[in-house]
mmCIF file of C-alpha atoms and ligand atoms in Angstrom:
data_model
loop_
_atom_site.group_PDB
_atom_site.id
_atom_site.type_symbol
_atom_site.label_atom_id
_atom_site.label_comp_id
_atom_site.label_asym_id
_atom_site.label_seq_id
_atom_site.Cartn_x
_atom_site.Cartn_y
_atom_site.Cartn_z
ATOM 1 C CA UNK A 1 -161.146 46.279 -71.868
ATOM 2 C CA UNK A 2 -164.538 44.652 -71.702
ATOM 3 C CA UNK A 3 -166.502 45.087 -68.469
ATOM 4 C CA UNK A 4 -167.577 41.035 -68.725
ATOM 5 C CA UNK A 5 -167.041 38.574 -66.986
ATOM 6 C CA UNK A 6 -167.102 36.235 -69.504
ATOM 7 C CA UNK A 7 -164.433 38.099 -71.533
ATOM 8 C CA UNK A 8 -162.000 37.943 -68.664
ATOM 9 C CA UNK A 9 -162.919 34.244 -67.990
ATOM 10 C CA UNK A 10 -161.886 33.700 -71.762
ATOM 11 C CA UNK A 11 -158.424 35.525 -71.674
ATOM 12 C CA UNK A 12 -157.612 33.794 -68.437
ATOM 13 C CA UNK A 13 -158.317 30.676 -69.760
ATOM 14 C CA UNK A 14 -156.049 31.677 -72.744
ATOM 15 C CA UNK A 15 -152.389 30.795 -70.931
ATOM 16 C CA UNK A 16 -151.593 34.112 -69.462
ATOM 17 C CA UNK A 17 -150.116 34.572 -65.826
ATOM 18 C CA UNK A 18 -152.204 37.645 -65.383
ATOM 19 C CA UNK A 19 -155.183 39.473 -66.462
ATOM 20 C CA UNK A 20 -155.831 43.066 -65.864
ATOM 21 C CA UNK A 21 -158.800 44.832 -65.806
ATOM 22 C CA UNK A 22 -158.333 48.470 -67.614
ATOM 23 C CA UNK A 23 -160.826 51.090 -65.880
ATOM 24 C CA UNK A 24 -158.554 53.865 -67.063
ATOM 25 C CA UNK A 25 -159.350 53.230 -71.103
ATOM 26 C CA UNK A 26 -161.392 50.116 -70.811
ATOM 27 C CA UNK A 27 -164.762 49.738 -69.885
ATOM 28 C CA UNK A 28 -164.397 48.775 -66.576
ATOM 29 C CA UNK A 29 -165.933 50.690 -64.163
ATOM 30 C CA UNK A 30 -166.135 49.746 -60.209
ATOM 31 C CA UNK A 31 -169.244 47.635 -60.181
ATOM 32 C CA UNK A 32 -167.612 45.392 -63.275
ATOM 33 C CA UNK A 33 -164.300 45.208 -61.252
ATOM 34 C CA UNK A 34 -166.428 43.817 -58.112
ATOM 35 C CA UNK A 35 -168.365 41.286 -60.282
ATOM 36 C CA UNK A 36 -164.553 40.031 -62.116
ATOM 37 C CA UNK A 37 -163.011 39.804 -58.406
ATOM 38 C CA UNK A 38 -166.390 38.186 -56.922
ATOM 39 C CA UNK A 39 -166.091 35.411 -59.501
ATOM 40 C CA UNK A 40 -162.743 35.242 -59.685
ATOM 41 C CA UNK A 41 -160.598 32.185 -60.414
ATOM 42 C CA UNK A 42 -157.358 32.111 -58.101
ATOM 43 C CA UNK A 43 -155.236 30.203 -60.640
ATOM 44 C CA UNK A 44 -154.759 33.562 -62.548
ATOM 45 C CA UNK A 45 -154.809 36.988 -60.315
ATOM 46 C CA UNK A 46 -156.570 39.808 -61.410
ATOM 47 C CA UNK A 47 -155.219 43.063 -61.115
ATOM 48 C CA UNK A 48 -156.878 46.600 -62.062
ATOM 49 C CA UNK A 49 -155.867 50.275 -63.832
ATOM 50 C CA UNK A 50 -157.978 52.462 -61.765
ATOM 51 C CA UNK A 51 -158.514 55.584 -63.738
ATOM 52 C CA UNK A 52 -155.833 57.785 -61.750
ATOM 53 C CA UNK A 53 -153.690 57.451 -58.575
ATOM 54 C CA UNK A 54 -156.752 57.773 -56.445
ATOM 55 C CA UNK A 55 -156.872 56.183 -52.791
ATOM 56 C CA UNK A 56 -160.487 55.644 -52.777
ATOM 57 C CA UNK A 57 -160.586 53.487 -55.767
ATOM 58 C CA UNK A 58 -157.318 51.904 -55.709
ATOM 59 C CA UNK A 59 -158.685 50.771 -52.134
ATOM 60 C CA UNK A 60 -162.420 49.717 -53.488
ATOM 61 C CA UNK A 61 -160.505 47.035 -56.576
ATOM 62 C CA UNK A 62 -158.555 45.294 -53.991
ATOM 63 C CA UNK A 63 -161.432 45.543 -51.343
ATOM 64 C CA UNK A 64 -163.420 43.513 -53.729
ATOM 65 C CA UNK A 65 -160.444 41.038 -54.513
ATOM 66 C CA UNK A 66 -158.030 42.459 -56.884
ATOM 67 C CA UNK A 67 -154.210 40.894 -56.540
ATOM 68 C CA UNK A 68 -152.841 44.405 -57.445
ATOM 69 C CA UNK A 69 -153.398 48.012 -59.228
ATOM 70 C CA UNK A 70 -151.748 49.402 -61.841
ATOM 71 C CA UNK A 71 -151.617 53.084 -61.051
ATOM 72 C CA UNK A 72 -151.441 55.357 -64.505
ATOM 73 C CA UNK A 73 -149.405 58.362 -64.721
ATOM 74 C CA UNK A 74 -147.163 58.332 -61.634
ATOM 75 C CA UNK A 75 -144.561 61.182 -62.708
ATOM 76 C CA UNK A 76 -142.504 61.563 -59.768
ATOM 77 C CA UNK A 77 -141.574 59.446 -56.420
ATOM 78 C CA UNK A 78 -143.941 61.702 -54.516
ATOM 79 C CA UNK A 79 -146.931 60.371 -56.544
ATOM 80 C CA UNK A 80 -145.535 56.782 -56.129
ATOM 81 C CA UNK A 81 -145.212 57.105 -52.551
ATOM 82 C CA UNK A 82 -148.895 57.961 -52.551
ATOM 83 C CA UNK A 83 -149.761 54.805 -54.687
ATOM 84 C CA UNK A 84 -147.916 52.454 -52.373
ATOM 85 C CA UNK A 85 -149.772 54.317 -49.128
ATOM 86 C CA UNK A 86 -152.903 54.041 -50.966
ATOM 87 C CA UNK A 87 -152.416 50.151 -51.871
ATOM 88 C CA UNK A 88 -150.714 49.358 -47.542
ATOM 89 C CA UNK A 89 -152.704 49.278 -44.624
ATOM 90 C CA UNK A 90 -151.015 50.612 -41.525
ATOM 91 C CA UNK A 91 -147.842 50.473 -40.552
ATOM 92 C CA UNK A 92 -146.794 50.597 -44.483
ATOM 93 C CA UNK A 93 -149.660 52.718 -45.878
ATOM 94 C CA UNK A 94 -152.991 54.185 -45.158
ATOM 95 C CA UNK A 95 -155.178 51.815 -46.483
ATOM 96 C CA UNK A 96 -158.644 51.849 -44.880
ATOM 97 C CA UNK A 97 -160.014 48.565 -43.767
ATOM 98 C CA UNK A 98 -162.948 46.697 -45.303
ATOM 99 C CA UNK A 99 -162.076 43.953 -47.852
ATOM 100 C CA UNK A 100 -165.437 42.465 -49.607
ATOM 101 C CA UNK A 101 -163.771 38.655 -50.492
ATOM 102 C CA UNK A 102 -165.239 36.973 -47.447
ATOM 103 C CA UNK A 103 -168.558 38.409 -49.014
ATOM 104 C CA UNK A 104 -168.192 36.362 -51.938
ATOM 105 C CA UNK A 105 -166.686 33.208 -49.818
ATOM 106 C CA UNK A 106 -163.007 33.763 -50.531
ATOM 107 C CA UNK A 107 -160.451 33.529 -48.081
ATOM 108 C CA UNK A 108 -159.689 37.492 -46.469
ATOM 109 C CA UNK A 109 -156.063 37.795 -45.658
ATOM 110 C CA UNK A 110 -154.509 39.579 -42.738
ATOM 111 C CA UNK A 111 -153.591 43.106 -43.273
ATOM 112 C CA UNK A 112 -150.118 42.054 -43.131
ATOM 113 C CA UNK A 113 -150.875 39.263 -45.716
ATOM 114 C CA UNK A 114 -152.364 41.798 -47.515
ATOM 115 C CA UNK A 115 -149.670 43.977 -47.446
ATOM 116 C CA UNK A 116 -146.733 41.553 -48.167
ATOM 117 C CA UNK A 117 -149.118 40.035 -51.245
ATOM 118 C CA UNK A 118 -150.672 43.682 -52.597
ATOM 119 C CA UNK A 119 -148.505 43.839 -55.957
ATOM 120 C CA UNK A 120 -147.964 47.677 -56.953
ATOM 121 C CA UNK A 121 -147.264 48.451 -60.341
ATOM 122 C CA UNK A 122 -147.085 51.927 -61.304
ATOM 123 C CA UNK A 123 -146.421 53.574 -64.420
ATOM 124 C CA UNK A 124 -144.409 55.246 -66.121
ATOM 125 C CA UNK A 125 -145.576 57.114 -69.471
ATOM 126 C CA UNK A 126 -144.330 60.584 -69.648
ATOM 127 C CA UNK A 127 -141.365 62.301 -70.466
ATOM 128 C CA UNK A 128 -141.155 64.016 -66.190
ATOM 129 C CA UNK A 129 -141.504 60.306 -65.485
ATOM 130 C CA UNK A 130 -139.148 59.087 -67.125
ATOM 131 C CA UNK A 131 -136.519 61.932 -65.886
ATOM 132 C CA UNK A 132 -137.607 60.735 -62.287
ATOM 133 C CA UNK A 133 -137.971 56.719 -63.163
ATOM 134 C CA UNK A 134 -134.888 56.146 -60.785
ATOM 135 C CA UNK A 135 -136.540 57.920 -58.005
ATOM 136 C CA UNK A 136 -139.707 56.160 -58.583
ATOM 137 C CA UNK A 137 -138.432 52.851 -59.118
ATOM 138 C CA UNK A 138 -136.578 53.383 -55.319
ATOM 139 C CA UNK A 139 -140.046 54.338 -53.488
ATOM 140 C CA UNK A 140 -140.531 51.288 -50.682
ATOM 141 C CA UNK A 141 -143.146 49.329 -51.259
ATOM 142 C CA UNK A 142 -143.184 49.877 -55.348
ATOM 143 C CA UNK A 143 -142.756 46.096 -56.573
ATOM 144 C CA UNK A 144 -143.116 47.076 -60.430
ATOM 145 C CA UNK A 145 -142.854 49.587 -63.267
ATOM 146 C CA UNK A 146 -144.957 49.611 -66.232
ATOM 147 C CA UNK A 147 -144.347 51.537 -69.193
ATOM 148 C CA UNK A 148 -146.923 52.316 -71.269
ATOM 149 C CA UNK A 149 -145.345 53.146 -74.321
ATOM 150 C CA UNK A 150 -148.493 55.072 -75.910
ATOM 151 C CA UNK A 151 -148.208 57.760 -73.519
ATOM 152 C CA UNK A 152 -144.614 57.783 -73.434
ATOM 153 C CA UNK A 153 -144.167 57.864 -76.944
ATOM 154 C CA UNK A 154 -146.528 61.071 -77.309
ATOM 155 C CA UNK A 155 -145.333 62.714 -74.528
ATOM 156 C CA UNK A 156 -141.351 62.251 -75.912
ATOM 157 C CA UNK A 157 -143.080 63.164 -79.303
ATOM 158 C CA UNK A 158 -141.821 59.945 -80.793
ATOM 159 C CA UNK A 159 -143.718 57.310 -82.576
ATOM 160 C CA UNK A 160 -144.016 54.409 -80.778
ATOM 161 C CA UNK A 161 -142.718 51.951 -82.350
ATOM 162 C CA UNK A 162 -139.746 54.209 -83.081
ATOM 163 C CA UNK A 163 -139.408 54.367 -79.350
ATOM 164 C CA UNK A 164 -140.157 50.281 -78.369
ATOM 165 C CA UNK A 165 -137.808 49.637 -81.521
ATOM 166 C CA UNK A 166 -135.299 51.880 -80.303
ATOM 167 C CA UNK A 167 -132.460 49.759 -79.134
ATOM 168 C CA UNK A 168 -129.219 51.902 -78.822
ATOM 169 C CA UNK A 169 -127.560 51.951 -75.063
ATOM 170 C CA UNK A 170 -129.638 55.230 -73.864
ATOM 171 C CA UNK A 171 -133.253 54.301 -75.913
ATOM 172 C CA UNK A 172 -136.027 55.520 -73.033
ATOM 173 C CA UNK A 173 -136.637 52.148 -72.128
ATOM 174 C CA UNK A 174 -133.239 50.758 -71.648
ATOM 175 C CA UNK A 175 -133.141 53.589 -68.894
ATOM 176 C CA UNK A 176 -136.075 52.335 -67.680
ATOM 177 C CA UNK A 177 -135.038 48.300 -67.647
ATOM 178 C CA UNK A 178 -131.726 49.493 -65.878
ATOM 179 C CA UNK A 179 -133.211 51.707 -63.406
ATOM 180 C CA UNK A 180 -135.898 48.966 -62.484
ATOM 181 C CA UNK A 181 -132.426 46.811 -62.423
ATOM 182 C CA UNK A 182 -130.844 49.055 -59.625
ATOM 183 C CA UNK A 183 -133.647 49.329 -57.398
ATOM 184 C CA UNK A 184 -134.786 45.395 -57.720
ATOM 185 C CA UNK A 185 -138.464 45.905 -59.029
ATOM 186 C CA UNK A 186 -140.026 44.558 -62.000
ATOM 187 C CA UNK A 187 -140.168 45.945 -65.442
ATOM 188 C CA UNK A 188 -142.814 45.669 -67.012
ATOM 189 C CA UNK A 189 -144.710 47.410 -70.246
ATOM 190 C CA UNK A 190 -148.019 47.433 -72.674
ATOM 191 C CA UNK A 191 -147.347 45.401 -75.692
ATOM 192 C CA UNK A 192 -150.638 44.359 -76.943
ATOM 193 C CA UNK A 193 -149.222 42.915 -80.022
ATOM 194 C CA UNK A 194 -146.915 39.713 -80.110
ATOM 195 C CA UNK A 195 -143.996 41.997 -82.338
ATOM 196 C CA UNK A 196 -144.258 45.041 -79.866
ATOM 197 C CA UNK A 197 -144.030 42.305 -76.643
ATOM 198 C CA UNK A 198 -141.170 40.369 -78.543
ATOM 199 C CA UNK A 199 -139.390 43.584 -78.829
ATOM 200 C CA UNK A 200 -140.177 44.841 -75.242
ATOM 201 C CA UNK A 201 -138.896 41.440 -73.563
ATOM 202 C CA UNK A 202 -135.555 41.674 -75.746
ATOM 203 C CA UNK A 203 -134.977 44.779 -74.153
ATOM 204 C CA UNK A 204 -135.314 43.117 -70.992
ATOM 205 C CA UNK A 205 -138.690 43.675 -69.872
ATOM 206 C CA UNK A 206 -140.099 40.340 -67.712
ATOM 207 C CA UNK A 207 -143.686 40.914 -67.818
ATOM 208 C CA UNK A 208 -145.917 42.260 -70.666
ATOM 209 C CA UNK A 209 -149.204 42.803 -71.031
ATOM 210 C CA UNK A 210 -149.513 41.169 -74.980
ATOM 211 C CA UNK A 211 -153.244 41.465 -76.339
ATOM 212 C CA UNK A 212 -155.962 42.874 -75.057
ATOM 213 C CA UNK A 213 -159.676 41.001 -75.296
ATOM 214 C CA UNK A 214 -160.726 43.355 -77.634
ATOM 215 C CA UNK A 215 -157.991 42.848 -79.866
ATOM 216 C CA UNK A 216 -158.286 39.053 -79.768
ATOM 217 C CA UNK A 217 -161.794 39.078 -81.009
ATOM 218 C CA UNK A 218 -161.489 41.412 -83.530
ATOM 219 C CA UNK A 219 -158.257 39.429 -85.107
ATOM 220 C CA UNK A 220 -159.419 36.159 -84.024
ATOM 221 C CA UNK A 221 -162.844 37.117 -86.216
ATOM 222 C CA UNK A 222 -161.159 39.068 -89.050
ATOM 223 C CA UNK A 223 -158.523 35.746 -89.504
ATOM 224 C CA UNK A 224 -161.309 33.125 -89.826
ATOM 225 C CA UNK A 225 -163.708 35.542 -92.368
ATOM 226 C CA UNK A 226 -160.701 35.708 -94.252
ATOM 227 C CA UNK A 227 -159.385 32.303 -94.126
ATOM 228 C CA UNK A 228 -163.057 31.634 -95.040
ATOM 229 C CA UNK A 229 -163.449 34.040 -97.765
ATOM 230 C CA UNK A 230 -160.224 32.941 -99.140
ATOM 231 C CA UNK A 231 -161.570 29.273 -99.511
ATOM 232 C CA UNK A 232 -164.561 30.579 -100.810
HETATM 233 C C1 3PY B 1 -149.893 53.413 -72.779
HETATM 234 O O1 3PY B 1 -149.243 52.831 -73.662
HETATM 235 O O2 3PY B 1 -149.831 54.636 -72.578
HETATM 236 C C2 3PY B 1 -150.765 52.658 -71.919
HETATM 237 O O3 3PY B 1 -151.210 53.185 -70.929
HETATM 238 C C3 3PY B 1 -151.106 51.272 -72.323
HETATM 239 O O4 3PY B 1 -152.308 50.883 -71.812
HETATM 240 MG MG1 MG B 2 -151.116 55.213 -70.904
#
C-alpha cells in the first residue's frame, strides 16, 4: 500500500513468496511501481494491481519489471480475455514492446520468455463475476483467480466475514475454488489478516495475500505500546 521502497524491501524480507504492489487502493502510482521493479530483489517477484483492466498500464508495470498484474474487476471472460492480451506479446496477446529492466541492469527476457513467465491473476469481486467465474477461469492464458472478498461481499450484500466464513457446499467461494479446480488455474484471495487467510486456505485457496504493510506497522506499533504500557 505504501509507494516505498523501503516498505516493500521490509515485507519481502518478512518470509512471503510474493509481494504486490496495490495501485488500485494503495498508494502506488506508476513512477513508485518503476522505482520497486528498478530495485527489485529477484528472490521474491513483485507483481502489481493496476487501477483497472487497462492495456497501457498493465503494459508500463511489467515494462519496468513486474513478475505479474493483478487485474481488478474482471466480470466476464470478455474482460479477461482483454487482460491476458494486454499482459502477451504477439502471437498470444497484443502487448507492445519496450521492457525498461535492461535499463536498470536486469536480465530482459524474450517475448516468448516473457510470455510463458507473465503470471495473470485476475479478479473476481462481484456478484456478474462470480455468475461468469467458470467462463473466466477457462480464458487461455488466465493462470490465476483472485477473489477479493471486500468487493464481493458488498456486491452479494453480505458481510464479509459472513461470506469468507461461509463454508456450506455452494458458499461463493467454494464455487470459486471448484471452478478454478476445473479449468487448472490458481485460486487465490485477499486475506490481510492471519484468521481471514486461515479460513480462505481451508476452503482451498493456495495463495493469499495475508497483511498488508500498512497493517503490519500499525499492529506491529500498537502491540509493543501496549506490551509497553502494560509493563509500565
Ligand atoms: C477486495 O477485497 O475487494 C480487494 O480488492 C482486496 O484488495
Ligand atoms: Mg476489490
Amino acid at each position: 500500500m505504501l509507494a516505498s521502497p523501503a516498505a516493500v524491501a521490509l515485507v519481502a524480507g518478512s518470509g512471503v513468496d510474493w509481494v504486490c504492489l496495490d495501485a488500485q487502493h494503495g498508494e502506488h502510482d506508476d513512477a513508485s511501481v518503476r522505482e520497486v521493479c528498478s530495485r527489485r530483489d529477484a528472490r521474491v517477484p513483485v507483481v502489481v494491481r493496476p487501477p483497472a483492466n487497462d492495456a497501457a498500464w498493465i503494459g508500463r508495470a511489467l515494462d519496468a519489471g513486474a513478475a505479474g498484474v493483478i487485474v481488478p474487476m474482471v466480470d466476464d471472460a470478455g474482460q479477461a480475455r482483454a487482460a491476458v492480451a494486454a499482459c502477451r506479446y504477439p502471437p498470444l496477446g497484443g502487448r507492445s514492446w519496450g521492457p525498461l529492466g535492461g535499463a536498470y541492469g536486469n536480465s530482459v527476457p524474450d517475448a516468448a520468455q516473457a510470455n510463458a513467465a507473465v503470471r495473470v491473476s485476475v479478479m473476481v469481486e462481484t456478484a456478474a463475476a462470480l455468475a461468469a467465474v467458470d467462463e473466466i477461469a477457462a480464458v487461455p492464458g488466465v493462470d490465476e483467480v483472485f477473489v477479493g472478498p471486500f468487493d464481493l461481499s458488498l456486491s452479494l450484500g453480505r458481510d464479509v466475514d459472513d461470506l469468507v466464513g461461509d463454508e456450506s457446499g455452494d458458499a461463493p467461494l467454494r464455487r470459486i475454488v471448484a471452478a478454478c479446480e476445473r479449468a487448472g488455474v490458481r485460486a487465490a484471495a485477499f486475506g490481510a489478516t492471519a484468521e481471514r487467510s486461515a479460513a480462505l486456505l481451508a476452503l482451498g485457496f493456495t495463495s493469499v495475500v495475508v497483511t498488508t504493510d500498512v497493517a503490519s506497522l500499525s499492529l506491529g506499533a500498537a502491540s509493543v505500546v501496549t506490551a509497553v504500557r502494560a509493563g509500565a
